[in-house]
Amino acid sequence: MVLGTTSGAGKSWLTTALCRYYSNLGLRVAPFKAQNMSNNARVVAAPTLATASAALPPEGAHPALGRPGGGVAGIDGAWGEIGSAQYFQALAARAVPEVRMNPLLLKPEADTRSQVVLLGQVSAELTALPWRGRSQLVWPQIAAALDALRAENDVVVIEGAGSPAETNLHASDIVNMRVARHAGARCLLVTDIDRGGAFAHLYGTWALLPEDERALIRGFVLNKFRGDASLLAPAPQHLQERTGVPTVATIPMQWHHGLPEEDGVFDDRTLTPGAVHTTVAVVAYPRISNLDEFQPLKNVPGLRLQWVRSPADVAGLRPTDWIVLPGSKATAADLAWLRAQGLDQSIAAHAGQGGTVLGVCGGLQMLGEALIDPEGIDGNAPGLGLLPLVTVFEPAKTVQRTSAAFGQLTGAWAPLSDVAACGYEIHHGQTAQHPAMAAKGDVAREVMPGIAWQNPAGNVLGVYLHGLFEDAAVLQALFGAQAPTLDTVFDGLADGVARHFDPGVLDALIA
C-alpha cells in the first residue's frame, strides 16, 4: 500500500509505477483505492452480477445501499465510473479497468457537496448522507471489493488518500489505515521533499498513528528530490533510529514522466521544450473536470498548453491558437464564473476573428444558446451563443464508452473528417439543435450524431466525447504527430522505481 504524508506527495504516480513493475515480473496485478475524490473520472466496465454479488449489500440494508434498481443500479453489464488514477493504474497493471478498483468515487459539485458514485453508479441516497454516516454504510462494499481483487490476483497495489494521520478523520477512515489493517498491507509512506519539511512530515505522520498501524509501515520514500542525494545524510539514519523504519528510495523530480497528473494539473515546468507553433488555452473554471484527457497534447512537439482564468490570459492569441472549454461538474455555475471574469467576451472575440474554439462535454453545453434544467440537476442559464444548440438536463446520467466516426468538417477542424475516434461520455444533459434558430436557417452541422456539432464558419466545435486526444488517429490527423504510448510511459515509470529503490525492497514487499 502506498500512503502519503500529504495530498500531492506522489501516491498515484508511485502506485502506477509499482503496478507496472510487478506486472513486468509476470504477476497478476490489480490497483485499488477505496475512496477517491476527483472530478477526473473514466468509464469502465462494471463486474458481472456474479462477481459483483459479494460487493452488494444484503437484503434489508440501508436504502442508500439498495440492490440493482437502487443506488447501484445496472451493475450487470453496465458501464460505471472510477477515478482516472485507478484507470491508468489498471492499464499499467495490464488489467481490465473496472469499478471494484475504486468502489467509492466522490465528485465535488460545490465546496461542501459531492456526488457519490458507489461501484460505478451514482447514488442519490448516499449523496444526501453526512460524511461520517456514509463511511460506515459503505465499508462492507469496499472490503468486499478489495477481498475479491485479492482473491483474483497475485498482487494488489493499494493507494491511500491524503494523509493517514488526520486524527479528526481516523475514526471514520475507510481509505487509509482501516484498509491497510483489513488487508495486512505492507505500506510505503511517500513524501514530497520538494515542498520542504519532508523528514518532519514523515516522522509526524508515523508518530500520530497508533502503534499497531505504525508496524505496517515498511519504508519511507522521498519523492521529487532535486540536488545531491549525499547531502541528505544523516537525516535518513536519524529518522530510522527514531522510528525503526528505513528510507528505502529517493526518487528524483520528473517533470516529463508522461503520466497525467491525478487532478489534471499542468504548468510551464511540465511542458515539452522547443519552438511553439500553437497555443492551446484551457479555461480553468472552478469545477473543471477530466483534465487528464489533455495529457497527450503536452507531449506533442510545438504545442503549448496554458491555463485561462482571466481575459489577460487570452490576450494576444492568434486565430490558429485554440481556446478550449473543458468538462465541468457544475456547468451552469462554471458558466456564471466565466461571465464574471469577462471571459465570455474574450471567447466570443476570439471566435469572431476566426479563432479556433473547442468545447468538451460541459464546454459543449456552454457553447450553445441555453441550458434548460426542469429537474433541478444543474441550473438554467443562457449559453455563449457560439453554436445554435440547446441542452436539457435530465436525471438519468449518460455513462458509456463510445466509438464513432466524424462526418465532413470544415475550417480548422477539417482534418478530422471521416476520422474514427474512441472515447467516453459522462454527462447529464442532452443536446440538440435549437428549433427556433433552425427555423430561421441558423443550423449547427451535426458532424457526429448526437455527439459533436460544428458552426457554419468551421472554427467552433463542440463534442461530448471525452478522451479525444488519447486517440492516436485524432492526434495524427490534427497535428501529424504521435504522443508516447501509455505502455512506453508505464515502462519508464517501472524502470525508474527499479533504479531508485534500494535493492531487494520491492521484491521483499510481496515475498
Coordinates of C-alpha atoms in Angstrom, one line a residue:
M1 CA 0.0 0.0 0.0
V2 CA 1.2 3.5 -0.9
L3 CA 0.4 6.1 1.7
G4 CA 1.4 9.8 1.6
T5 CA 2.2 12.5 4.2
T6 CA 0.1 14.9 2.2
S7 CA -2.1 15.2 -0.9
G8 CA 0.2 15.6 -3.9
A9 CA 3.1 13.6 -2.4
G10 CA 3.2 11.2 -5.3
K11 CA 0.9 8.3 -4.2
S12 CA -0.8 7.9 -7.6
W13 CA 2.4 8.2 -9.5
L14 CA 4.2 5.6 -7.3
T15 CA 1.2 3.2 -7.3
T16 CA 1.1 3.3 -11.1
A17 CA 4.8 2.6 -11.3
L18 CA 4.5 -0.3 -8.9
C19 CA 1.6 -1.8 -10.9
R20 CA 3.8 -2.0 -14.0
Y21 CA 6.9 -3.1 -12.1
Y22 CA 5.1 -6.1 -10.6
S23 CA 3.2 -6.8 -13.9
N24 CA 6.6 -7.0 -15.6
L25 CA 7.5 -9.8 -13.2
G26 CA 4.7 -11.8 -14.8
L27 CA 2.4 -11.4 -11.9
R28 CA -1.4 -10.8 -12.0
V29 CA -1.7 -7.3 -10.6
A30 CA -4.7 -5.0 -9.8
P31 CA -4.8 -1.5 -8.3
F32 CA -7.2 -0.4 -5.6
K33 CA -8.3 2.8 -3.9
A34 CA -11.2 2.6 -1.6
Q35 CA -12.3 6.1 -2.0
N36 CA -11.2 8.8 -4.4
M37 CA -12.3 12.4 -4.5
S38 CA -11.9 13.7 -8.1
N39 CA -13.8 15.1 -11.0
N40 CA -11.4 13.3 -13.3
A41 CA -13.3 10.0 -13.9
R42 CA -13.2 7.3 -16.6
V43 CA -15.9 5.0 -17.9
V44 CA -15.2 1.3 -17.2
A45 CA -16.9 -2.0 -17.2
A46 CA -18.9 -2.9 -14.1
P47 CA -18.4 -6.5 -13.0
T48 CA -20.9 -9.1 -14.0
L49 CA -23.6 -9.7 -11.4
A50 CA -21.9 -12.9 -10.4
T51 CA -18.6 -11.2 -9.5
A52 CA -20.4 -8.1 -8.0
S53 CA -22.8 -10.0 -5.8
A54 CA -20.2 -10.2 -2.9
A55 CA -19.9 -6.4 -3.0
L56 CA -23.6 -5.7 -2.9
P57 CA -25.4 -5.1 0.4
P58 CA -27.7 -7.7 1.9
E59 CA -31.5 -7.5 1.6
G60 CA -32.9 -5.2 4.1
A61 CA -29.8 -3.0 4.3
H62 CA -30.0 0.8 4.4
P63 CA -31.9 2.1 1.4
A64 CA -28.9 4.1 0.3
L65 CA -27.2 0.7 -0.5
G66 CA -30.1 -0.8 -2.5
R67 CA -29.6 -3.6 -4.9
P68 CA -29.7 -3.1 -8.7
G69 CA -32.6 -0.7 -9.3
G70 CA -31.4 1.4 -6.4
G71 CA -28.1 3.0 -5.5
V72 CA -26.0 0.6 -7.6
A73 CA -28.4 0.2 -10.5
G74 CA -27.4 -1.6 -13.6
I75 CA -24.3 -3.4 -12.3
D76 CA -24.8 -6.4 -14.6
G77 CA -23.4 -5.4 -18.0
A78 CA -23.5 -1.7 -17.2
W79 CA -20.8 1.0 -17.6
G80 CA -19.6 2.7 -14.4
E81 CA -17.2 5.4 -13.3
I82 CA -13.9 5.2 -11.4
G83 CA -11.2 7.8 -10.7
S84 CA -8.9 8.4 -13.6
A85 CA -5.9 7.5 -11.5
Q86 CA -7.2 3.9 -10.9
Y87 CA -8.0 3.6 -14.6
F88 CA -4.4 4.3 -15.6
Q89 CA -3.1 2.1 -12.8
A90 CA -5.2 -0.8 -14.1
L91 CA -3.7 -0.2 -17.6
A92 CA -0.2 -0.2 -16.0
A93 CA -1.0 -3.5 -14.4
R94 CA -2.2 -4.9 -17.7
A95 CA -5.6 -5.4 -16.1
V96 CA -9.0 -4.5 -17.4
P97 CA -10.2 -1.4 -15.5
E98 CA -13.4 -2.0 -13.5
V99 CA -15.4 -0.5 -10.7
R100 CA -14.1 -2.6 -7.9
M101 CA -10.7 -0.9 -8.2
N102 CA -12.3 2.3 -6.9
P103 CA -15.5 1.3 -5.3
L104 CA -16.3 4.8 -3.9
L105 CA -15.8 7.9 -6.0
L106 CA -16.7 11.4 -4.7
K107 CA -17.2 14.1 -7.4
P108 CA -17.2 17.6 -5.9
E109 CA -20.1 19.7 -7.1
A110 CA -19.5 22.6 -4.6
D111 CA -17.2 23.4 -1.7
T112 CA -19.4 21.4 0.7
R113 CA -21.2 18.9 -1.6
S114 CA -20.1 15.9 -3.7
Q115 CA -21.9 13.5 -5.9
V116 CA -21.3 9.9 -4.6
V117 CA -20.6 7.1 -7.0
L118 CA -20.7 3.6 -5.5
L119 CA -19.5 0.7 -7.5
G120 CA -19.6 2.8 -10.6
Q121 CA -23.2 4.1 -10.2
V122 CA -24.5 7.4 -8.8
S123 CA -26.3 7.1 -5.5
A124 CA -28.6 10.0 -4.7
E125 CA -29.2 8.5 -1.3
L126 CA -25.6 8.3 -0.3
T127 CA -25.0 11.8 -1.7
A128 CA -27.6 13.1 0.7
L129 CA -25.9 11.5 3.8
P130 CA -23.4 13.2 6.0
W131 CA -19.8 12.2 5.5
R132 CA -19.3 10.1 8.7
G133 CA -22.6 8.3 8.5
R134 CA -21.9 7.4 4.9
S135 CA -18.5 5.9 5.7
Q136 CA -19.8 3.2 7.9
L137 CA -22.5 2.2 5.5
V138 CA -20.2 1.7 2.5
W139 CA -17.3 -0.1 4.3
P140 CA -18.8 -3.6 3.7
Q141 CA -18.8 -2.9 -0.1
I142 CA -15.3 -1.5 0.0
A143 CA -14.0 -4.5 2.0
A144 CA -15.8 -7.0 -0.3
A145 CA -14.4 -5.3 -3.5
L146 CA -10.8 -5.4 -2.0
D147 CA -11.2 -9.0 -0.9
A148 CA -12.4 -10.1 -4.3
L149 CA -9.4 -8.4 -6.1
R150 CA -7.0 -10.0 -3.6
A151 CA -8.5 -13.4 -4.3
E152 CA -8.2 -13.0 -8.1
N153 CA -4.7 -11.5 -8.3
D154 CA -1.1 -12.2 -7.1
V155 CA -0.6 -8.6 -6.0
V156 CA -2.9 -5.7 -5.2
V157 CA -1.3 -2.3 -5.1
I158 CA -3.4 -0.1 -2.9
E159 CA -3.3 3.7 -2.9
G160 CA -4.2 5.8 0.2
A161 CA -5.8 9.2 0.2
G162 CA -4.4 12.5 1.6
S163 CA -2.7 11.6 4.8
P164 CA -3.4 8.6 7.1
A165 CA -2.6 10.8 10.2
E166 CA -5.6 13.1 10.1
T167 CA -6.8 12.4 13.6
N168 CA -10.2 14.1 13.1
L169 CA -10.9 11.5 10.3
H170 CA -9.3 8.4 11.8
A171 CA -12.5 7.1 13.5
S172 CA -14.4 7.2 10.2
D173 CA -11.5 6.2 8.0
I174 CA -12.3 3.9 5.0
V175 CA -9.4 4.6 2.7
N176 CA -6.2 4.6 4.6
M177 CA -5.3 2.6 7.7
R178 CA -8.6 0.7 8.0
V179 CA -7.9 -0.6 4.5
A180 CA -4.2 -1.3 5.5
R181 CA -5.3 -3.3 8.6
H182 CA -8.0 -5.2 6.7
A183 CA -5.6 -6.3 4.1
G184 CA -2.5 -6.7 6.3
A185 CA -0.8 -4.4 3.7
R186 CA 2.9 -3.7 3.7
C187 CA 2.9 0.1 3.5
L188 CA 5.2 2.6 2.0
L189 CA 4.9 6.2 3.2
V190 CA 5.9 8.8 0.5
T191 CA 6.6 12.5 0.9
D192 CA 7.2 15.4 -1.4
I193 CA 10.7 16.6 -0.4
D194 CA 10.5 19.5 -2.9
R195 CA 8.0 21.2 -0.5
G196 CA 10.4 21.2 2.3
G197 CA 10.0 19.7 5.8
A198 CA 10.0 16.1 4.4
F199 CA 11.5 14.4 7.4
A200 CA 9.2 16.2 9.8
H201 CA 6.3 15.1 7.6
L202 CA 7.4 11.5 7.7
Y203 CA 8.1 11.5 11.4
G204 CA 5.0 13.4 12.3
T205 CA 2.8 11.1 10.3
W206 CA 4.4 8.0 11.8
A207 CA 4.1 9.4 15.3
L208 CA 0.4 10.2 15.0
L209 CA -0.5 6.6 14.0
P210 CA -1.5 4.1 16.7
E211 CA 1.3 1.6 17.4
D212 CA -0.4 -1.3 15.6
E213 CA -0.6 0.8 12.4
R214 CA 2.9 2.1 12.7
A215 CA 4.0 -1.6 12.4
L216 CA 2.6 -1.7 8.9
I217 CA 4.9 1.0 7.6
R218 CA 7.8 -0.8 5.9
G219 CA 9.6 2.1 4.3
F220 CA 9.8 5.8 3.7
V221 CA 10.1 7.2 0.2
L222 CA 11.5 10.7 -0.6
N223 CA 9.8 11.9 -3.8
K224 CA 10.6 14.8 -6.2
F225 CA 14.1 15.3 -5.0
R226 CA 16.4 17.8 -6.7
G227 CA 20.1 18.0 -5.8
D228 CA 22.9 15.9 -4.4
A229 CA 21.4 12.9 -2.6
S230 CA 24.5 12.6 -0.4
L231 CA 23.5 15.8 1.3
L232 CA 20.5 14.1 2.9
A233 CA 22.7 12.3 5.4
P234 CA 22.4 11.9 8.3
A235 CA 18.6 12.6 8.3
P236 CA 17.5 9.2 7.0
Q237 CA 19.6 7.4 9.6
H238 CA 18.3 9.7 12.4
L239 CA 14.7 9.0 11.2
Q240 CA 15.3 5.3 11.2
E241 CA 16.7 5.4 14.7
R242 CA 13.6 7.2 16.0
T243 CA 11.0 5.0 14.1
G244 CA 12.7 1.8 13.1
V245 CA 11.6 2.5 9.5
P246 CA 14.3 2.8 6.8
T247 CA 14.2 5.3 3.9
V248 CA 14.1 2.9 1.0
A249 CA 14.0 5.2 -2.0
T250 CA 14.9 8.7 -3.1
I251 CA 13.1 9.4 -6.4
P252 CA 14.3 12.5 -8.4
M253 CA 12.0 15.2 -9.7
Q254 CA 10.5 14.2 -13.0
W255 CA 8.7 17.0 -15.0
H256 CA 8.2 14.9 -18.1
H257 CA 7.2 11.4 -17.0
G258 CA 4.2 11.4 -19.4
L259 CA 1.6 10.3 -16.8
P260 CA -1.5 12.5 -16.4
E261 CA -1.4 14.2 -13.1
E262 CA -4.3 12.9 -10.9
D263 CA -6.1 16.3 -11.0
G264 CA -5.1 17.2 -14.5
V265 CA -2.7 20.0 -13.3
F266 CA -0.1 21.2 -15.7
D267 CA 2.3 24.2 -15.6
D268 CA 5.2 25.5 -17.6
R269 CA 7.7 23.2 -15.9
T270 CA 5.9 20.1 -17.2
L271 CA 5.7 21.2 -20.8
T272 CA 7.9 19.8 -23.6
P273 CA 10.5 22.5 -24.5
G274 CA 11.0 23.7 -28.0
A275 CA 9.6 26.2 -30.5
V276 CA 5.8 26.7 -30.1
H277 CA 3.6 26.9 -33.2
T278 CA 0.2 26.5 -31.5
T279 CA -1.1 27.5 -28.0
V280 CA -3.9 25.6 -26.5
A281 CA -5.5 27.8 -23.8
V282 CA -7.7 25.7 -21.5
V283 CA -10.3 27.7 -19.4
A284 CA -9.8 26.7 -15.8
Y285 CA -13.2 27.2 -14.2
P286 CA -13.7 26.2 -10.5
R287 CA -15.5 22.8 -11.2
I288 CA -13.3 21.8 -14.1
S289 CA -13.3 18.0 -14.8
N290 CA -11.5 15.4 -16.8
L291 CA -8.4 17.5 -17.4
D292 CA -6.2 14.4 -17.6
E293 CA -7.6 13.8 -21.2
F294 CA -5.3 16.7 -22.4
Q295 CA -2.1 15.0 -21.2
P296 CA -1.3 13.8 -24.8
L297 CA -1.3 17.4 -26.0
K298 CA 1.5 18.2 -23.6
N299 CA 3.7 15.7 -25.5
V300 CA 3.1 17.0 -29.0
P301 CA 6.1 18.9 -30.3
G302 CA 5.4 22.6 -30.8
L303 CA 2.2 22.7 -28.7
R304 CA 1.9 24.7 -25.6
L305 CA -0.9 24.3 -23.0
Q306 CA -1.8 27.1 -20.7
W307 CA -4.4 27.9 -18.1
V308 CA -7.0 30.6 -18.7
R309 CA -8.5 32.3 -15.7
S310 CA -8.9 35.9 -16.9
P311 CA -9.1 37.9 -20.2
A312 CA -5.5 38.8 -19.9
D313 CA -4.6 35.1 -20.3
V314 CA -6.1 35.0 -23.9
A315 CA -4.8 38.4 -25.0
G316 CA -2.6 38.0 -28.0
L317 CA -3.9 34.6 -29.1
R318 CA -3.7 34.1 -32.8
P319 CA -6.7 32.7 -34.8
T320 CA -4.7 29.5 -35.2
D321 CA -4.4 29.1 -31.4
W322 CA -7.1 27.3 -29.5
I323 CA -9.4 28.2 -26.7
V324 CA -10.7 25.0 -25.0
L325 CA -13.8 24.9 -22.7
P326 CA -13.3 21.5 -20.9
G327 CA -15.7 19.4 -18.9
S328 CA -17.4 20.7 -15.8
K329 CA -19.1 19.1 -12.8
A330 CA -21.3 22.2 -12.4
T331 CA -21.9 23.6 -15.9
A332 CA -24.2 26.5 -15.1
A333 CA -22.2 27.6 -12.1
D334 CA -18.9 27.5 -14.1
L335 CA -20.6 29.4 -16.9
A336 CA -21.6 32.1 -14.4
W337 CA -18.0 32.2 -13.1
L338 CA -16.7 32.5 -16.7
R339 CA -19.0 35.5 -17.3
A340 CA -18.0 37.1 -14.0
Q341 CA -14.4 37.1 -15.2
G342 CA -15.3 38.6 -18.5
L343 CA -14.1 35.5 -20.4
D344 CA -17.4 35.2 -22.3
Q345 CA -16.4 38.3 -24.2
S346 CA -12.9 37.1 -24.8
I347 CA -14.0 33.8 -26.1
A348 CA -16.6 35.5 -28.4
A349 CA -14.0 37.9 -29.7
H350 CA -11.6 35.0 -30.4
A351 CA -14.3 33.1 -32.3
G352 CA -15.4 36.2 -34.1
Q353 CA -12.0 36.7 -35.7
G354 CA -12.0 33.1 -36.8
G355 CA -10.1 31.7 -33.8
T356 CA -10.3 28.0 -33.1
V357 CA -12.7 27.1 -30.2
L358 CA -13.4 23.6 -28.8
G359 CA -15.9 22.7 -26.1
V360 CA -15.8 19.3 -24.5
C361 CA -18.9 17.9 -22.7
G362 CA -19.8 20.7 -20.2
G363 CA -17.8 23.1 -22.5
L364 CA -20.0 22.0 -25.4
Q365 CA -23.1 22.8 -23.4
M366 CA -21.8 26.3 -22.6
L367 CA -21.2 27.0 -26.3
G368 CA -24.9 26.6 -27.1
E369 CA -27.8 29.1 -26.7
A370 CA -29.3 27.8 -23.5
L371 CA -29.1 25.4 -20.6
I372 CA -32.6 24.3 -19.5
D373 CA -32.9 22.4 -16.2
P374 CA -36.5 21.3 -15.5
E375 CA -35.4 18.8 -12.8
G376 CA -33.0 21.0 -10.8
I377 CA -30.0 19.0 -11.8
D378 CA -27.5 21.7 -12.7
G379 CA -29.2 25.1 -13.3
N380 CA -30.7 27.2 -16.0
A381 CA -28.5 29.7 -17.9
P382 CA -28.1 31.4 -21.2
G383 CA -25.2 29.9 -23.2
L384 CA -22.4 31.7 -25.0
G385 CA -24.3 31.5 -28.3
L386 CA -21.4 30.2 -30.4
L387 CA -23.4 27.1 -31.5
P388 CA -27.2 27.1 -32.2
L389 CA -27.9 24.3 -29.7
V390 CA -29.9 23.9 -26.6
T391 CA -29.1 21.5 -23.7
V392 CA -31.8 20.0 -21.4
F393 CA -30.6 18.4 -18.2
E394 CA -32.1 15.1 -17.2
P395 CA -31.9 13.0 -14.0
A396 CA -30.5 10.0 -16.0
K397 CA -26.8 10.2 -16.4
T398 CA -25.1 9.1 -19.6
V399 CA -22.1 6.9 -18.8
Q400 CA -20.7 4.9 -21.7
R401 CA -17.8 4.1 -23.9
T402 CA -18.3 5.4 -27.4
S403 CA -16.7 4.7 -30.8
A404 CA -17.8 6.8 -33.8
A405 CA -16.5 8.5 -36.9
F406 CA -16.6 12.2 -37.7
G407 CA -18.5 13.2 -40.8
Q408 CA -17.3 16.0 -43.1
L409 CA -15.9 19.0 -41.2
T410 CA -14.7 22.3 -42.5
G411 CA -12.3 25.0 -41.5
A412 CA -9.8 24.4 -38.7
W413 CA -11.4 21.0 -37.9
A414 CA -11.4 19.7 -41.5
P415 CA -8.5 17.2 -40.8
L416 CA -10.9 15.3 -38.5
S417 CA -13.2 14.5 -41.5
D418 CA -14.0 10.7 -41.6
V419 CA -11.7 10.0 -38.7
A420 CA -12.9 7.3 -36.4
A421 CA -12.4 8.1 -32.7
C422 CA -12.9 6.2 -29.4
G423 CA -13.6 7.8 -26.1
Y424 CA -16.2 8.0 -23.3
E425 CA -19.2 10.0 -22.3
I426 CA -20.2 11.2 -18.8
H427 CA -23.0 13.8 -18.7
H428 CA -26.5 14.6 -17.5
G429 CA -27.6 16.9 -20.3
Q430 CA -28.9 16.0 -23.8
T431 CA -28.1 18.5 -26.6
A432 CA -29.9 19.2 -29.8
Q433 CA -30.4 21.9 -32.4
H434 CA -32.3 25.0 -31.2
P435 CA -35.6 24.7 -33.0
A436 CA -36.4 28.4 -33.3
M437 CA -32.9 29.2 -34.7
A438 CA -33.2 26.3 -37.1
A439 CA -36.4 27.7 -38.4
K440 CA -34.5 30.9 -39.3
G441 CA -31.8 29.0 -41.1
D442 CA -29.2 29.0 -38.3
V443 CA -28.3 25.3 -38.1
A444 CA -25.3 23.6 -36.5
R445 CA -23.6 21.0 -38.6
E446 CA -24.0 17.7 -36.7
V447 CA -20.7 16.0 -37.5
M448 CA -21.1 13.0 -35.2
P449 CA -24.7 12.0 -34.5
G450 CA -25.8 13.2 -31.0
I451 CA -22.1 13.8 -30.0
A452 CA -20.5 16.6 -32.0
W453 CA -21.6 19.8 -33.7
Q454 CA -19.7 22.5 -35.7
N455 CA -20.6 26.1 -36.5
P456 CA -21.1 27.0 -40.2
A457 CA -17.8 29.0 -40.2
G458 CA -15.9 25.9 -39.3
N459 CA -13.9 27.3 -36.4
V460 CA -16.1 26.3 -33.4
L461 CA -16.5 22.6 -32.5
G462 CA -18.4 21.1 -29.6
V463 CA -18.1 17.4 -28.6
Y464 CA -19.5 15.1 -25.9
L465 CA -16.6 12.7 -26.5
H466 CA -14.0 12.7 -23.7
G467 CA -10.6 11.2 -24.5
L468 CA -10.4 12.6 -28.0
F469 CA -6.7 13.4 -27.8
E470 CA -5.9 10.0 -26.4
D471 CA -6.9 8.5 -29.8
A472 CA -3.8 8.2 -32.0
A473 CA -5.8 8.7 -35.2
V474 CA -7.1 12.1 -33.9
L475 CA -3.6 13.3 -32.9
Q476 CA -2.2 12.2 -36.3
A477 CA -5.0 14.0 -38.2
L478 CA -4.8 17.3 -36.3
F479 CA -1.0 17.6 -35.7
G480 CA 0.7 14.9 -37.8
A481 CA 2.3 13.7 -34.6
Q482 CA 2.1 10.9 -32.1
A483 CA 2.5 11.2 -28.3
P484 CA 4.3 8.5 -26.5
T485 CA 2.2 5.4 -25.9
L486 CA 0.9 4.7 -22.4
D487 CA 2.9 1.4 -22.4
T488 CA 6.1 3.4 -23.0
V489 CA 5.2 5.7 -20.2
F490 CA 4.4 2.9 -17.8
D491 CA 7.6 1.0 -18.6
G492 CA 9.5 4.2 -18.0
L493 CA 7.9 4.6 -14.5
A494 CA 8.7 0.9 -13.7
D495 CA 12.3 1.3 -14.8
G496 CA 12.6 4.4 -12.6
V497 CA 11.4 2.8 -9.4
A498 CA 13.6 -0.2 -10.1
R499 CA 16.6 2.1 -10.2
H500 CA 15.8 4.3 -7.2
F501 CA 14.6 1.8 -4.6
D502 CA 17.1 0.1 -2.5
P503 CA 18.0 -3.4 -4.0
G504 CA 15.5 -6.1 -2.9
V505 CA 13.0 -3.8 -1.3
L506 CA 10.2 -4.1 -3.9
D507 CA 10.5 -7.9 -4.1
A508 CA 10.5 -8.2 -0.3
L509 CA 7.2 -6.3 -0.1
I510 CA 5.4 -9.2 -1.9
A511 CA 7.5 -12.1 -0.6

